[in-house]
PDB file of C-alpha atoms in Angstrom:
ATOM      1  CA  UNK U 119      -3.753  14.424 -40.195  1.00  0.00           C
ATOM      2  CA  UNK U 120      -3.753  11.298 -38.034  1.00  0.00           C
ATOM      3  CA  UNK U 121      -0.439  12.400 -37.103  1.00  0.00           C
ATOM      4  CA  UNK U 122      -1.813  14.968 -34.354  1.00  0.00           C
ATOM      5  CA  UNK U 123      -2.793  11.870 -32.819  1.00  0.00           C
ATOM      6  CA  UNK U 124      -0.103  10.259 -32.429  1.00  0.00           C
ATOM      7  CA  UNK U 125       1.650  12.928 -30.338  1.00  0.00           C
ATOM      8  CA  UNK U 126      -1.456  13.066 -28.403  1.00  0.00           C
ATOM      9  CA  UNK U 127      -0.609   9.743 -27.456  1.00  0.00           C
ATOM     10  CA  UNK U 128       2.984  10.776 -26.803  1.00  0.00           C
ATOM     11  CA  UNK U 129       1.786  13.459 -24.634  1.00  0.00           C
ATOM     12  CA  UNK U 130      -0.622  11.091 -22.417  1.00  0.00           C
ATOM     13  CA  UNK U 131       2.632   9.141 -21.757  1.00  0.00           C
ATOM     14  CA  UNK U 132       4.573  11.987 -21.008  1.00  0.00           C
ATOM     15  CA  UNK U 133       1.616  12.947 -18.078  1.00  0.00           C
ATOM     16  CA  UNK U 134       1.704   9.266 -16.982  1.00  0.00           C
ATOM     17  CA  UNK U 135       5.272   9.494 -16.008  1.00  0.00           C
ATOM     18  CA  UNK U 136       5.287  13.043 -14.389  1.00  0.00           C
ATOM     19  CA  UNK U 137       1.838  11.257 -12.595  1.00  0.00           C
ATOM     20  CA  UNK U 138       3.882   8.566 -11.377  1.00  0.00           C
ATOM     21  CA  UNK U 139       6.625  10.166 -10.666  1.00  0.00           C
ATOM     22  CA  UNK U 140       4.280  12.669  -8.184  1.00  0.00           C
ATOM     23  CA  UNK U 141       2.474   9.800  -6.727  1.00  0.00           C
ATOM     24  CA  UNK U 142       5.274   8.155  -5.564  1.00  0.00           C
ATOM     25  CA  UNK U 143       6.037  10.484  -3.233  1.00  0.00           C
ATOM     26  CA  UNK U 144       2.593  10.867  -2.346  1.00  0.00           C
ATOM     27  CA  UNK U 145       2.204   7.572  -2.019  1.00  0.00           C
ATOM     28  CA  UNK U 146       5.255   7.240   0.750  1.00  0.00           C
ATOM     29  CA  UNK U 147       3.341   9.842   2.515  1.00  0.00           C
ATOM     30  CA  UNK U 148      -0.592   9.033   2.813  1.00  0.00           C
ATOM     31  CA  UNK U 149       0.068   5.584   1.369  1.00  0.00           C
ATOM     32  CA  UNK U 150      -0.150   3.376  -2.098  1.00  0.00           C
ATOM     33  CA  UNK U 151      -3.725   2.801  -2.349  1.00  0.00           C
ATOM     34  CA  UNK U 152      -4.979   5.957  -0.632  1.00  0.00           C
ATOM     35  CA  UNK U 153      -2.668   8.185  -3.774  1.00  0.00           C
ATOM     36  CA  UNK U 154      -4.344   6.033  -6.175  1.00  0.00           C
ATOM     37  CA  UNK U 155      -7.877   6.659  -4.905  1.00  0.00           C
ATOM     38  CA  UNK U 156      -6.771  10.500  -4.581  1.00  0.00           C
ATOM     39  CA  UNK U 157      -6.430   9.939  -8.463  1.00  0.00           C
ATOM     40  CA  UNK U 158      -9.233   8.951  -8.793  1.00  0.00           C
ATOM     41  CA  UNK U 159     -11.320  10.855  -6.204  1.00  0.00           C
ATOM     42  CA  UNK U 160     -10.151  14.008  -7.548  1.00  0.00           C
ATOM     43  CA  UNK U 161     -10.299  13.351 -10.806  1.00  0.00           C
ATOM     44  CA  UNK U 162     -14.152  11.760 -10.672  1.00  0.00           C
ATOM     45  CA  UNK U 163     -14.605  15.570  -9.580  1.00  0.00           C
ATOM     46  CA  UNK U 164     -12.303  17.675 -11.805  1.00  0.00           C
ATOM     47  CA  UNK U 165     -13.837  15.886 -15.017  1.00  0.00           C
ATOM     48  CA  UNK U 166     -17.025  15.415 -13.537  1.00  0.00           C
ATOM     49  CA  UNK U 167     -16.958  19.809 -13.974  1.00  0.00           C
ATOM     50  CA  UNK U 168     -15.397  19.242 -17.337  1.00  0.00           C
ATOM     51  CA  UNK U 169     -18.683  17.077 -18.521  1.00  0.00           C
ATOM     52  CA  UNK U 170     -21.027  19.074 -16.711  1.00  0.00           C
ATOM     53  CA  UNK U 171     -20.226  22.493 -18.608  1.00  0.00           C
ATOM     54  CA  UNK U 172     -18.863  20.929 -21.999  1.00  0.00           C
ATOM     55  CA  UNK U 173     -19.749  17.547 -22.541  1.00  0.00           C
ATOM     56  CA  UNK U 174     -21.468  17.214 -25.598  1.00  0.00           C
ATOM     57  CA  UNK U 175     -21.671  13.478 -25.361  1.00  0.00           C
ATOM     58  CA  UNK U 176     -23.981  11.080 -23.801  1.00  0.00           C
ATOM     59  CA  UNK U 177     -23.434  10.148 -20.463  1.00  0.00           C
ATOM     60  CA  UNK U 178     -26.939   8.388 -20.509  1.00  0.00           C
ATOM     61  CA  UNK U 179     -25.828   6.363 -22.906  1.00  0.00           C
ATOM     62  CA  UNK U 180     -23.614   4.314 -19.884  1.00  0.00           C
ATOM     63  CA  UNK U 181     -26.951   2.268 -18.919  1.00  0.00           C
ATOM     64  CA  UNK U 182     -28.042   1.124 -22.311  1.00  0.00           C
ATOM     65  CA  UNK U 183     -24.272   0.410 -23.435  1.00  0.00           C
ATOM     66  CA  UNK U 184     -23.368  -3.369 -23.244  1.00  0.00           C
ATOM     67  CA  UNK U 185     -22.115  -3.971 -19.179  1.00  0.00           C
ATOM     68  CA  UNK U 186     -18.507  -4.921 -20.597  1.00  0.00           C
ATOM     69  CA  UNK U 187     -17.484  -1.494 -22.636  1.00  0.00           C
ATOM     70  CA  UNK U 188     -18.472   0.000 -18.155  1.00  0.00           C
ATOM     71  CA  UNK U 189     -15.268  -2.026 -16.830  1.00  0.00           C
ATOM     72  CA  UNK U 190     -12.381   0.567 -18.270  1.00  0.00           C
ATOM     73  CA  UNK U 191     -12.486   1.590 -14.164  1.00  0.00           C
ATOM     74  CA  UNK U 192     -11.891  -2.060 -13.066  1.00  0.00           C
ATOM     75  CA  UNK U 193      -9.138  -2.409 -15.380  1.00  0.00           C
ATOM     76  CA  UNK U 194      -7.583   0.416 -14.597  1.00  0.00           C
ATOM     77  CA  UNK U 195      -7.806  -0.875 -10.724  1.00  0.00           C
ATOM     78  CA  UNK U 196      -6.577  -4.372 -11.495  1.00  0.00           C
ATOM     79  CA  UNK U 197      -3.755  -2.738 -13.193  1.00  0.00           C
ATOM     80  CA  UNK U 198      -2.610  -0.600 -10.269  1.00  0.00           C
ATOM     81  CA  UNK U 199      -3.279  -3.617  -7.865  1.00  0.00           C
ATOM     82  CA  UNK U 200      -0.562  -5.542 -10.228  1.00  0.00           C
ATOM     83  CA  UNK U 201       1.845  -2.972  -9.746  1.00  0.00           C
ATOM     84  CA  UNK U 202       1.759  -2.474  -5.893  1.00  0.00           C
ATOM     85  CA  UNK U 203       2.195  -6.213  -5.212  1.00  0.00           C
ATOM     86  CA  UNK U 204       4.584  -6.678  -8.052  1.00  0.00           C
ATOM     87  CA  UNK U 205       6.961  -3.818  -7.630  1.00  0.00           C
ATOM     88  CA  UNK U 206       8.230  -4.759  -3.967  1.00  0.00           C
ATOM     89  CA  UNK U 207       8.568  -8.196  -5.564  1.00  0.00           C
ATOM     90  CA  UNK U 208      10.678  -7.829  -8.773  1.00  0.00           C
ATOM     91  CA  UNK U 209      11.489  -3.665  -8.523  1.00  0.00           C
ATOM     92  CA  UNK U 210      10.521  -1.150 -10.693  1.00  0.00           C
ATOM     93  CA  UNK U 211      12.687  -1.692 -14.297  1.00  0.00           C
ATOM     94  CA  UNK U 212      11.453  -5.014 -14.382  1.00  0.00           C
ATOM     95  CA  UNK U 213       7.946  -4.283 -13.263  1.00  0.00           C
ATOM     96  CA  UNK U 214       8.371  -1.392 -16.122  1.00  0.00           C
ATOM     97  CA  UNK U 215       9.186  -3.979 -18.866  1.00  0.00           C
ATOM     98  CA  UNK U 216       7.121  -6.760 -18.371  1.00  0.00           C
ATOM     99  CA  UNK U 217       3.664  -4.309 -18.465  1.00  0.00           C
ATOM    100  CA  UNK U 218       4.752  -2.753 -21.296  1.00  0.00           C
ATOM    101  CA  UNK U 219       5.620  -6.327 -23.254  1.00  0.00           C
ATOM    102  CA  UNK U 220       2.151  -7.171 -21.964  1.00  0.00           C
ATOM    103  CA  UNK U 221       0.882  -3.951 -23.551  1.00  0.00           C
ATOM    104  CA  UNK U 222       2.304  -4.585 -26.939  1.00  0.00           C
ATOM    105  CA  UNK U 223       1.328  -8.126 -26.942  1.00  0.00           C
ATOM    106  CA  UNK U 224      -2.222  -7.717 -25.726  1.00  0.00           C
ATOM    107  CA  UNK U 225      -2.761  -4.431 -27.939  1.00  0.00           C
ATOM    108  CA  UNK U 226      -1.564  -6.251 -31.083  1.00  0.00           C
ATOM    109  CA  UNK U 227      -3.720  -9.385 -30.568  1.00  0.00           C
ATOM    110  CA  UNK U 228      -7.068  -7.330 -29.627  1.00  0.00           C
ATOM    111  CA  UNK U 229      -6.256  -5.231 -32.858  1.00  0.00           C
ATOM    112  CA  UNK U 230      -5.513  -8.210 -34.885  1.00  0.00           C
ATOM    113  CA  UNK U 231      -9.094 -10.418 -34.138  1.00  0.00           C
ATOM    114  CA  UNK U 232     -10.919  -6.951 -33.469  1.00  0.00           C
ATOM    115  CA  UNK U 233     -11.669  -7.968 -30.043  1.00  0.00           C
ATOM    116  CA  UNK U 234     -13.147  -5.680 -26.977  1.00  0.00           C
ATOM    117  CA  UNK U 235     -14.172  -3.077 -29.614  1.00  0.00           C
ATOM    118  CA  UNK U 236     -11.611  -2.296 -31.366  1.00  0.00           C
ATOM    119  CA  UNK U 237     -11.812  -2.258 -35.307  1.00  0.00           C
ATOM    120  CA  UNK U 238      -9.659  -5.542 -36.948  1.00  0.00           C
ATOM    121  CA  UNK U 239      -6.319  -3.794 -38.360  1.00  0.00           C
ATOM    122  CA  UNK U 240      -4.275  -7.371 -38.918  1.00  0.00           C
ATOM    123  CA  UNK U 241      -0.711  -7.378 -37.319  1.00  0.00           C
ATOM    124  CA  UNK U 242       1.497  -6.872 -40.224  1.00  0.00           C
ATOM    125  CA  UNK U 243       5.521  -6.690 -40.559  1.00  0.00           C
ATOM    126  CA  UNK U 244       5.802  -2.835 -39.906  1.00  0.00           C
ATOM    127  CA  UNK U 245       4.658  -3.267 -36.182  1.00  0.00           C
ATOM    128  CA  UNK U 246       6.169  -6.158 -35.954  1.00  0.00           C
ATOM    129  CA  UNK U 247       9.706  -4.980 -36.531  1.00  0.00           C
ATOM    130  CA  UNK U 248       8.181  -1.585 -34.016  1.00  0.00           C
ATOM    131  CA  UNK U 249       7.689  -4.741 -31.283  1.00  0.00           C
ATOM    132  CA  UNK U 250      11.519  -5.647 -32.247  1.00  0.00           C
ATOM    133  CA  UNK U 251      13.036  -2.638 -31.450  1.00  0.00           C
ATOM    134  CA  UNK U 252      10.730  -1.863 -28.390  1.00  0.00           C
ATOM    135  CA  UNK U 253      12.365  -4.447 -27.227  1.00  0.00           C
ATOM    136  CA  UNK U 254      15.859  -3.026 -27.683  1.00  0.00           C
ATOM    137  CA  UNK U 255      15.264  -0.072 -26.435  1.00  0.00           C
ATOM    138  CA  UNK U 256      13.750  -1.852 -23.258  1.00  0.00           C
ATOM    139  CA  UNK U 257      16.993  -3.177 -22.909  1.00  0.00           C
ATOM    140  CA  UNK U 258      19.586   0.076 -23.323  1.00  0.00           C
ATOM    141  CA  UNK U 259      17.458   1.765 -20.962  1.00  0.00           C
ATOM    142  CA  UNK U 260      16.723  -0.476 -18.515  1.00  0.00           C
TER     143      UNK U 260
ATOM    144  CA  UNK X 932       8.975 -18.567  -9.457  1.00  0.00           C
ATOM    145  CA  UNK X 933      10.283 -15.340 -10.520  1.00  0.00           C
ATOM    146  CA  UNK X 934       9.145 -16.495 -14.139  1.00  0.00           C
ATOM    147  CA  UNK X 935       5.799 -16.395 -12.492  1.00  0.00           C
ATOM    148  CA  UNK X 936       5.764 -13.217 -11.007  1.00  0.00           C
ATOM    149  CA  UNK X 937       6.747 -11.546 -13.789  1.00  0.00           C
ATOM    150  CA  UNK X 938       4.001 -13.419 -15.982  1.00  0.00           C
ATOM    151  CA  UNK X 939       1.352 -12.097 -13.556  1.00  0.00           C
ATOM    152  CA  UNK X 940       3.287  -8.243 -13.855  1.00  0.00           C
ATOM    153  CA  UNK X 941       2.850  -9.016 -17.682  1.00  0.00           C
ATOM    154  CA  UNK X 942      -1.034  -9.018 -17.040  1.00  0.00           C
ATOM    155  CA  UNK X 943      -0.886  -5.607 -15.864  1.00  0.00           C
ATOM    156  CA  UNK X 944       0.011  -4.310 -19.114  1.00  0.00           C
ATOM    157  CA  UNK X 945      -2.724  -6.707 -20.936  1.00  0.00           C
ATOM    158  CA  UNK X 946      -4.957  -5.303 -18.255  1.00  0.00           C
ATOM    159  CA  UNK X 947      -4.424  -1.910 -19.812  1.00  0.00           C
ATOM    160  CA  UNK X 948      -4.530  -2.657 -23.344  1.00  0.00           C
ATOM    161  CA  UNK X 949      -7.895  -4.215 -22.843  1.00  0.00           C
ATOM    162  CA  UNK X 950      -8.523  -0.786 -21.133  1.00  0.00           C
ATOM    163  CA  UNK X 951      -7.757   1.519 -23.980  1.00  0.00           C
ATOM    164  CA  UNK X 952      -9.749  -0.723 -26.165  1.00  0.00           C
ATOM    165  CA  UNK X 953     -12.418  -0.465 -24.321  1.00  0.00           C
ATOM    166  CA  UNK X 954     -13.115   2.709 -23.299  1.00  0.00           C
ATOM    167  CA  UNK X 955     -12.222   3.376 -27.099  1.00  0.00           C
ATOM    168  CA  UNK X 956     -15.434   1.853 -28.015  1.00  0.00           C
ATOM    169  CA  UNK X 957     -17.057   3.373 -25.129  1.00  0.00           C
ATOM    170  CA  UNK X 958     -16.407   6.597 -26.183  1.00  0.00           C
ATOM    171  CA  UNK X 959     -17.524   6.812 -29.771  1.00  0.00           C
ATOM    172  CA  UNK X 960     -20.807   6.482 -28.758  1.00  0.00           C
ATOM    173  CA  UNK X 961     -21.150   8.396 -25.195  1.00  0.00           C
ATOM    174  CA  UNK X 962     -17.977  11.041 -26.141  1.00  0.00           C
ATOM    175  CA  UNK X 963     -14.576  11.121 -25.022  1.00  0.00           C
ATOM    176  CA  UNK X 964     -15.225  13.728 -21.513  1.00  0.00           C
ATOM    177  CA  UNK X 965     -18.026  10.935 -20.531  1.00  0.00           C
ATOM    178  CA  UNK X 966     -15.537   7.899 -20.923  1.00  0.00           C
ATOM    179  CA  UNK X 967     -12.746   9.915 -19.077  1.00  0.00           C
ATOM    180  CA  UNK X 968     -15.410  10.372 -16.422  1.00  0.00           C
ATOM    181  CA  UNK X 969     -16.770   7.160 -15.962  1.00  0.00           C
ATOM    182  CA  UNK X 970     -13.535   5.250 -15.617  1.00  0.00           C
ATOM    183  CA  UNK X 971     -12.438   7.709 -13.258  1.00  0.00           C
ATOM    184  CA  UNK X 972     -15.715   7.387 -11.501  1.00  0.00           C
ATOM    185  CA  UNK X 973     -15.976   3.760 -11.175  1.00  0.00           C
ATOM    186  CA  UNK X 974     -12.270   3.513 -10.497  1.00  0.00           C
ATOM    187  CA  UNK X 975     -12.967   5.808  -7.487  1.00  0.00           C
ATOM    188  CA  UNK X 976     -15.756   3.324  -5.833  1.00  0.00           C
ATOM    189  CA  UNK X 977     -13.253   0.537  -6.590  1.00  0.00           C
ATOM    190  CA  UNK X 978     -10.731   2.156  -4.753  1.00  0.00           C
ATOM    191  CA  UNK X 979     -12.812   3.379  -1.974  1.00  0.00           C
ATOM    192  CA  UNK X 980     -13.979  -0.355  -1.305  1.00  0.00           C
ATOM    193  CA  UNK X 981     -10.211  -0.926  -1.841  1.00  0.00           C
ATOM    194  CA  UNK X 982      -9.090   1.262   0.539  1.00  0.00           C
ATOM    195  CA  UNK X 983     -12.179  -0.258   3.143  1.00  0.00           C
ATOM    196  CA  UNK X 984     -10.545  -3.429   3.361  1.00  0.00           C
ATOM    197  CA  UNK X 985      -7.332  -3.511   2.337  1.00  0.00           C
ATOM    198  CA  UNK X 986      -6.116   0.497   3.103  1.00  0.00           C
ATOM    199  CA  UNK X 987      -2.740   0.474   5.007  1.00  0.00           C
ATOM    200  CA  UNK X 988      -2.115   4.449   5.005  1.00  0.00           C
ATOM    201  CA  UNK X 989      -4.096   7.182   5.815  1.00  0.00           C
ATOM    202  CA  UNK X 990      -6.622   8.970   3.861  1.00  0.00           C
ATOM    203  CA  UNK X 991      -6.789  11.753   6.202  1.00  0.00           C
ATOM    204  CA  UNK X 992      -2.783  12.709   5.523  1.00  0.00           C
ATOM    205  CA  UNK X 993      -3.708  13.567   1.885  1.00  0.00           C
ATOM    206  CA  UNK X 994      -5.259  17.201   3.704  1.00  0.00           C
ATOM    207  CA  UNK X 995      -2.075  17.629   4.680  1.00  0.00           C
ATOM    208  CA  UNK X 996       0.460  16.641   1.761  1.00  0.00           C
ATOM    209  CA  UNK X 997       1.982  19.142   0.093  1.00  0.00           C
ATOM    210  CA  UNK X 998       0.036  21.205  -2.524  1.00  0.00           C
ATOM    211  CA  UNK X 999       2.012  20.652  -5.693  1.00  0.00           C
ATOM    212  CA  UNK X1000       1.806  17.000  -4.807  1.00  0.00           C
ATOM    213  CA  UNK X1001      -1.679  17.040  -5.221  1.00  0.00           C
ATOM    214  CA  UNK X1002      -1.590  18.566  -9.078  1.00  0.00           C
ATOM    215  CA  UNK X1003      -0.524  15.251 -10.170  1.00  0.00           C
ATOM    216  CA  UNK X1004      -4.298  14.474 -10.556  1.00  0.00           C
ATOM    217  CA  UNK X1005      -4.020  16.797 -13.609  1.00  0.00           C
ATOM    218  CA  UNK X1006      -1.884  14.980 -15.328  1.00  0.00           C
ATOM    219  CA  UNK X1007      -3.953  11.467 -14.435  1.00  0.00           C
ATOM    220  CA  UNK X1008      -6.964  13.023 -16.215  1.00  0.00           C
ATOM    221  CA  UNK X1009      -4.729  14.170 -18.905  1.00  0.00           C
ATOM    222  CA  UNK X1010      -3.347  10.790 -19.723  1.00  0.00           C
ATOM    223  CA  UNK X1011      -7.022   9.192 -19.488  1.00  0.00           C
ATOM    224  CA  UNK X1012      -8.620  11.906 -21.715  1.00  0.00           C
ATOM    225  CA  UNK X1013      -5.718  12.043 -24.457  1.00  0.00           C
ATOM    226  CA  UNK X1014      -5.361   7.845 -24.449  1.00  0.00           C
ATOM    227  CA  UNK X1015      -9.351   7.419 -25.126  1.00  0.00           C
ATOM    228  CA  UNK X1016      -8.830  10.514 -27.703  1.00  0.00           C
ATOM    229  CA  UNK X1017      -5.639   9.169 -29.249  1.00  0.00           C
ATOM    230  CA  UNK X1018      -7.267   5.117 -29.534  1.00  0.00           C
ATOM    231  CA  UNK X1019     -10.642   5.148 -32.176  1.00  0.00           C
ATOM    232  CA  UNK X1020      -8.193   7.425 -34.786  1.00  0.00           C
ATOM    233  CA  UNK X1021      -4.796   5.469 -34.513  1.00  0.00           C
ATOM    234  CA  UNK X1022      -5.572   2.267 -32.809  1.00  0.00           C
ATOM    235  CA  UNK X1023      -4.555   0.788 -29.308  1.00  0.00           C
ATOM    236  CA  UNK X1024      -1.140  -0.715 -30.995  1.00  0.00           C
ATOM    237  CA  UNK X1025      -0.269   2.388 -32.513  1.00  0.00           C
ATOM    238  CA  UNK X1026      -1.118   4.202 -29.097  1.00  0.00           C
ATOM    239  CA  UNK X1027       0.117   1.881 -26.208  1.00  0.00           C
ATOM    240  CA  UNK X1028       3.494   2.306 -28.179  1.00  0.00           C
ATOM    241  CA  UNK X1029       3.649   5.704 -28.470  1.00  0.00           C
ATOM    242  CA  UNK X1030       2.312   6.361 -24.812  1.00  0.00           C
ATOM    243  CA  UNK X1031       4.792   4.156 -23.715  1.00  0.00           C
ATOM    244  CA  UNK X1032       7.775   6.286 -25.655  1.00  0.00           C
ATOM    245  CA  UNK X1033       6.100   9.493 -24.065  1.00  0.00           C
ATOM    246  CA  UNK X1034       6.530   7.805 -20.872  1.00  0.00           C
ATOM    247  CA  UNK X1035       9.775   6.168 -20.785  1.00  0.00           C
ATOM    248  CA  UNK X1036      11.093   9.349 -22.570  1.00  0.00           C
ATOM    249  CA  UNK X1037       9.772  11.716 -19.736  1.00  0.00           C
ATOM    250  CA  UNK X1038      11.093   9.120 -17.119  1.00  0.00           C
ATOM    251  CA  UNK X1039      14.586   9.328 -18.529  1.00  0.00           C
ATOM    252  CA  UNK X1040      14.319  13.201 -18.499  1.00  0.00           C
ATOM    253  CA  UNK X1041      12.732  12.833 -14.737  1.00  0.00           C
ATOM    254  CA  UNK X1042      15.335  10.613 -13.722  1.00  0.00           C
ATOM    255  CA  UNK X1043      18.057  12.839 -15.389  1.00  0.00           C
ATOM    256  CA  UNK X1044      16.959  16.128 -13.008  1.00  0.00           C
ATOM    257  CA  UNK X1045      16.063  14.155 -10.212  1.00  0.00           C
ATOM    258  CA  UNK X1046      12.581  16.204 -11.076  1.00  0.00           C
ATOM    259  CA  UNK X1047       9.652  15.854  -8.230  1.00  0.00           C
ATOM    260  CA  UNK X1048      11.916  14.188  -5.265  1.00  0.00           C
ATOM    261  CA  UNK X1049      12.638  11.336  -7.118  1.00  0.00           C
ATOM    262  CA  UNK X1050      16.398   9.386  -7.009  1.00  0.00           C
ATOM    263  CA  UNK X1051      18.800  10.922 -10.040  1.00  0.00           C
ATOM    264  CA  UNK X1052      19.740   8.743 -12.956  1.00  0.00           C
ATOM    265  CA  UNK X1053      21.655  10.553 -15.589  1.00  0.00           C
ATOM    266  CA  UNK X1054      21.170  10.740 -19.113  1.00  0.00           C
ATOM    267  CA  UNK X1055      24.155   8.118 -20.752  1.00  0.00           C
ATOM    268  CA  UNK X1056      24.620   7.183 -24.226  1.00  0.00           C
ATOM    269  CA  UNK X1057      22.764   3.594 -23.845  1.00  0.00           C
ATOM    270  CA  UNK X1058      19.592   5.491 -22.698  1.00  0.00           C
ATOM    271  CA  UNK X1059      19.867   7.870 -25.383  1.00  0.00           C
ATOM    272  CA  UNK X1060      20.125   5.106 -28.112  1.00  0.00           C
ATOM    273  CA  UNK X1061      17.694   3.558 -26.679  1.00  0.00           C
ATOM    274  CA  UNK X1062      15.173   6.821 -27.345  1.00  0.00           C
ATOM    275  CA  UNK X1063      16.420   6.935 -30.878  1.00  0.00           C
ATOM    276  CA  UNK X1064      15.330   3.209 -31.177  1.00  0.00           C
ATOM    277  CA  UNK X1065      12.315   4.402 -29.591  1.00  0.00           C
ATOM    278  CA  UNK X1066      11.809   6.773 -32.320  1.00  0.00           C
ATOM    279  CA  UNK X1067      12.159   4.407 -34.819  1.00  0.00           C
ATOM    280  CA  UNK X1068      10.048   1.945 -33.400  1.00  0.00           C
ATOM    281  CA  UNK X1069       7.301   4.913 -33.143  1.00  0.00           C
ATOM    282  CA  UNK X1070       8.045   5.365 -37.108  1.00  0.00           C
ATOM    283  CA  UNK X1071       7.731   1.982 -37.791  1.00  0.00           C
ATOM    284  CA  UNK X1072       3.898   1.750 -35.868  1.00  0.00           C
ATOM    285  CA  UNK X1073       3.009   4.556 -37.961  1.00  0.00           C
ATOM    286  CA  UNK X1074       3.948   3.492 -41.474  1.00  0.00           C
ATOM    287  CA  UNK X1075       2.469  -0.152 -40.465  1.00  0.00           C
ATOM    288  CA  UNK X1076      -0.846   2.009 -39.512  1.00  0.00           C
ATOM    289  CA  UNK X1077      -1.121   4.291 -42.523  1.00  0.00           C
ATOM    290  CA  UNK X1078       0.110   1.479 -45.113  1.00  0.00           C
ATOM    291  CA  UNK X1079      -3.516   0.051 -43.978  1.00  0.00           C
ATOM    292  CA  UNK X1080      -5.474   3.616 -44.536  1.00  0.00           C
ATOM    293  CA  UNK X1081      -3.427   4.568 -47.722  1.00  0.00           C
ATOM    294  CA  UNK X1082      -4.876   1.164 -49.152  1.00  0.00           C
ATOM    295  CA  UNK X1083      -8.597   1.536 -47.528  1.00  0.00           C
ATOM    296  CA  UNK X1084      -9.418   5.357 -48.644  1.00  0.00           C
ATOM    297  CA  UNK X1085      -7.939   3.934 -52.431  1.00  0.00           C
ATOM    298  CA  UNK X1086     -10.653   1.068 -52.298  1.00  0.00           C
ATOM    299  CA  UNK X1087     -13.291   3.565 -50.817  1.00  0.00           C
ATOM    300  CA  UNK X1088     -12.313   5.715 -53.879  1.00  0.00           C
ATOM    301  CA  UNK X1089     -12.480   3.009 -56.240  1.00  0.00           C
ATOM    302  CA  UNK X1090     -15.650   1.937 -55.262  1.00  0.00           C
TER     303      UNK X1090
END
């Protein structure tokens, strides 16, 4: 039923534009860092709750992990940095298409050597031909 | 030089492929809720350092931006939790693509209602074919992913 998961993933997409969509206009307001640390701020505290009352995980586990699985954050922060100096630069389409050729790229090489934790699954001609028209429909819509 | 810019733009996107990977592995041993939380947690500090030194708005205006604005941080925890969810079952492949359909989809439908304040692009025919290729693209990362498990839970049964 790995299906479900797949338009889980649909779904998070679906909140990252309505998020971006939102912060924009935040951001013209209070300002392009200060949204994204709202983001963040508020959402430290909303899932922080969340965790509290029904985590059933470890959150000790984050000091014995390895220090490199701790820098999703950082990522995430390097990412938005890219995108604030980039989209004045080269506008938002553009911006748009390059991170998400970047995505497909990087995602298929980590998967393909197992690299950063992910489990090996080799790129095969399925997903390649998925990259293929990706690209296509970067190109209608854009 | 524009080659160059866009090559940096393109390490955005590596930036969060590395990031769904990550916290992927993150969270099959401390639990999806805790990896949602400590990205968001150790994003915040980043940003508040950010924000320190390099902060050209104001902080204080976010007390008075409009309420509904503010509900966007829903859907930022949303998109966290459901990516580090969706990752350790289909792979980060299989789930930049389709969070990238979700997105692009929901952007045309944005743009199409000029939803949230934003400028209005309507709906045309290339957009739309570009969704259907979308869709088939989507198909196409699926049958690549479950080729790979059809073949795995036969050898598990053989063996």
């Amino acid at each position: 039923m790995k299906i479900v998961y797949y338009v889980l993933a649909l779904l998070a997409g679906i909140a990252l534009s309505v998020e971006g969509a939102i912060y924009g206009e935040l951001g013209n307001f209070v300002g392009k860092l200060e949204s994204s640390f709202y983001n963040f701020f508020a959402g430290t505290i909303i899932i922080g709750l969340i965790v509290l009352f029904f985590g059933k995980g470890s959150l000790g586990y984050t000091f014995r992990a390895p220090k490199w699985t701790l820098l999703g954050g950082l990522l995430g922060s390097i990412y938005l940095t890219i995108l604030i100096i980039s989209i004045p630069l080269v506008g938002v389409g553009l911006a748009m298409i390059s991170v998400i050729i970047g995505q497909m790229i990087a995602s298929m090489v980590i998967e393909h050597y197992g690299w950063l934790g992910s489990p090996k699954r080799p790129i095969n001609r399925d997903k390649l031909t998925a990259s293929a028209l990706m690209l296509v429909a970067l190109f209608l819509i854009f | 030089m524009n080659i160059l810019l866009l090559g940096f733009t393109l390490l955005g996107g590596v930036m969060l492929s590395a990031q769904s990977s990550i916290n992927g592995a993150f969270s099959q041993k401390a639990g999806a809720l805790e990896s949602t939380f400590l990205t968001f947690f150790t994003g915040m500090l980043i940003l508040a350092l950010a924000i320190l030194f390099f902060g050209q708005g104001n902080v204080l205006l976010l007390l008075e931006a409009p309420r509904w604005q503010l509900s966007a941080v829903l859907f930022g925890v949303s998109y966290l939790f459901l990516t580090i969810l969706a990752v350790p079952q289909i792979g980060v492949t299989a789930a930049s693509i389709a969070t990238v359909i979700g997105q692009l989809a929901a952007g045309m439908v944005i743009d199409h209602i000029g939803a949230f304040g934003g400028v209005v692009v309507p709906l045309n025919g290339k957009r739309l074919l570009g969704l259907l290729t979308m869709l088939a693209a989507l198909y196409f990362v699926y049958r690549g992913n479950t080729r790979k498990d059809v073949s795995a839970s036969s050898d598990s049964m053989a063996s």
